[in-house]
């Protein structure tokens, strides 16, 4: 019996099993979409409103297309629902619940997408999960918007690559953070120049291409590695050529629309060359051997796994709807402290504007040194209770600067000694914008623990919430303008100012709770 006929014959024999299993999976997917519709909306919103992830609209259709091509392998075996699938559904529902509880979108998005794999295991078993491993893994890796943390490192790599290339080709150049200084201009490697869009999209395409074109694992690994490395090098070359064109023929040829057209043409050419090179090393198509697996789970047990998976899916949102009760946002009036040796607090200038929406209270003031007349600006915002949508310290849209008015030139960390023997590590941002250059030091506090890490701050909030507490979360930020090369002097000034600030939990930043609860549940 030839293989296609065997596959068809196998399907005909096992068709009743697969009809039931497919129906169970379809019901579970419908329940998943209905019960987690808010997460679906959030996921689609992230794809639509962040240009980095617009490629993700194609990931679900591509995964479905690849999975449909594996249907004959899938049908060659008997669906054997697995209790491990129920365990995976339970874990992922808990991850989603924790993300919902703490308003962490990434956890909710990951759990929602990964639940498709868990449902395959629960409804169809290990053999089906192995056959569909690529489309399901592809879905989890590339449908979840996780690449924001890559922007900063890719900016740094691009800036260093371009500067090194300019030096090798004899162009006088200096690197100042993410600024490339040449005789005719100062070039900023902005967020949009990081190449993160091309990096993620190219890597996603490279994974699909390697899966379809190669049968040997080492070829797949090599091509995926190339698909990840080539866009980084290509982006460095794009910035290098942009600067070189500006230096050679004039800035008008390296900026504006020409700059955008050149970038897309360059990326398109690189992508085409990468695919052409990969084509020459493709493996001949091979008809996969259908692996026969026999079902060993009794029909009665199987009938228990499917409804149990659906019940677990319903339990997560039901629990979240009951426990995560809507909480009205609290408001408090903060009064900035009086600092010995500094005049103030005074109204802050408009040059630096942190954005923290939904805070219970926030204050932004400036102080002037009694000795030198130098100015330090202070920003402090407090969030009370569980993180919830619209009232979360660390979330998309909250930032230490206004991205429309400034960009990050460099970032590092600084050790701070606060009052009463407290110490913490602050993050330092060097910003450039229309109002000039400035340093920003900031750190987060959850109750009496402070950190510069937003991830650790989120974990501290999670730990407090899971213990049944209502955390008090805050951000502290100091800023001062930098003129010329006096950044070290500004750092000394910021450090001296920070030593006078109150430690977390000590109400030296006076707060006055409003007798009324403002607003309505978002």
JSON list of C-alpha atoms in Angstrom, two decimals, residues 38 96-103 108 316-327 386-389 465 521:
[
{"chain": "A", "resi": 38, "resn": "UNK", "atom": "CA", "xyz": [-10.73, 41.09, 26.24]},
{"chain": "A", "resi": 96, "resn": "UNK", "atom": "CA", "xyz": [-3.38, 34.48, 32.59]},
{"chain": "A", "resi": 97, "resn": "UNK", "atom": "CA", "xyz": [-5.15, 35.01, 35.91]},
{"chain": "A", "resi": 98, "resn": "UNK", "atom": "CA", "xyz": [-1.99, 36.37, 37.54]},
{"chain": "A", "resi": 99, "resn": "UNK", "atom": "CA", "xyz": [-1.47, 38.67, 34.55]},
{"chain": "A", "resi": 100, "resn": "UNK", "atom": "CA", "xyz": [-5.05, 39.84, 34.83]},
{"chain": "A", "resi": 101, "resn": "UNK", "atom": "CA", "xyz": [-4.68, 40.35, 38.56]},
{"chain": "A", "resi": 102, "resn": "UNK", "atom": "CA", "xyz": [-1.55, 42.45, 38.11]},
{"chain": "A", "resi": 103, "resn": "UNK", "atom": "CA", "xyz": [-2.53, 44.05, 34.80]},
{"chain": "A", "resi": 108, "resn": "UNK", "atom": "CA", "xyz": [-2.09, 37.50, 29.44]},
{"chain": "A", "resi": 316, "resn": "UNK", "atom": "CA", "xyz": [-9.98, 31.65, 34.79]},
{"chain": "A", "resi": 317, "resn": "UNK", "atom": "CA", "xyz": [-12.18, 34.57, 33.65]},
{"chain": "A", "resi": 318, "resn": "UNK", "atom": "CA", "xyz": [-14.90, 33.55, 36.11]},
{"chain": "A", "resi": 319, "resn": "UNK", "atom": "CA", "xyz": [-12.41, 33.69, 38.99]},
{"chain": "A", "resi": 320, "resn": "UNK", "atom": "CA", "xyz": [-10.96, 36.97, 37.73]},
{"chain": "A", "resi": 321, "resn": "UNK", "atom": "CA", "xyz": [-14.42, 38.47, 37.44]},
{"chain": "A", "resi": 322, "resn": "UNK", "atom": "CA", "xyz": [-15.23, 37.56, 41.01]},
{"chain": "A", "resi": 323, "resn": "UNK", "atom": "CA", "xyz": [-11.95, 38.23, 42.80]},
{"chain": "A", "resi": 324, "resn": "UNK", "atom": "CA", "xyz": [-10.55, 41.08, 40.76]},
{"chain": "A", "resi": 325, "resn": "UNK", "atom": "CA", "xyz": [-13.42, 43.29, 41.78]},
{"chain": "A", "resi": 326, "resn": "UNK", "atom": "CA", "xyz": [-13.52, 46.73, 40.26]},
{"chain": "A", "resi": 327, "resn": "UNK", "atom": "CA", "xyz": [-11.76, 49.18, 42.54]},
{"chain": "A", "resi": 386, "resn": "UNK", "atom": "CA", "xyz": [-3.56, 46.39, 43.20]},
{"chain": "A", "resi": 387, "resn": "UNK", "atom": "CA", "xyz": [-2.34, 47.29, 39.73]},
{"chain": "A", "resi": 388, "resn": "UNK", "atom": "CA", "xyz": [-5.40, 47.60, 37.53]},
{"chain": "A", "resi": 389, "resn": "UNK", "atom": "CA", "xyz": [-6.12, 48.76, 34.05]},
{"chain": "A", "resi": 465, "resn": "UNK", "atom": "CA", "xyz": [-0.88, 41.03, 45.87]},
{"chain": "A", "resi": 521, "resn": "UNK", "atom": "CA", "xyz": [-13.98, 52.11, 36.98]}
]
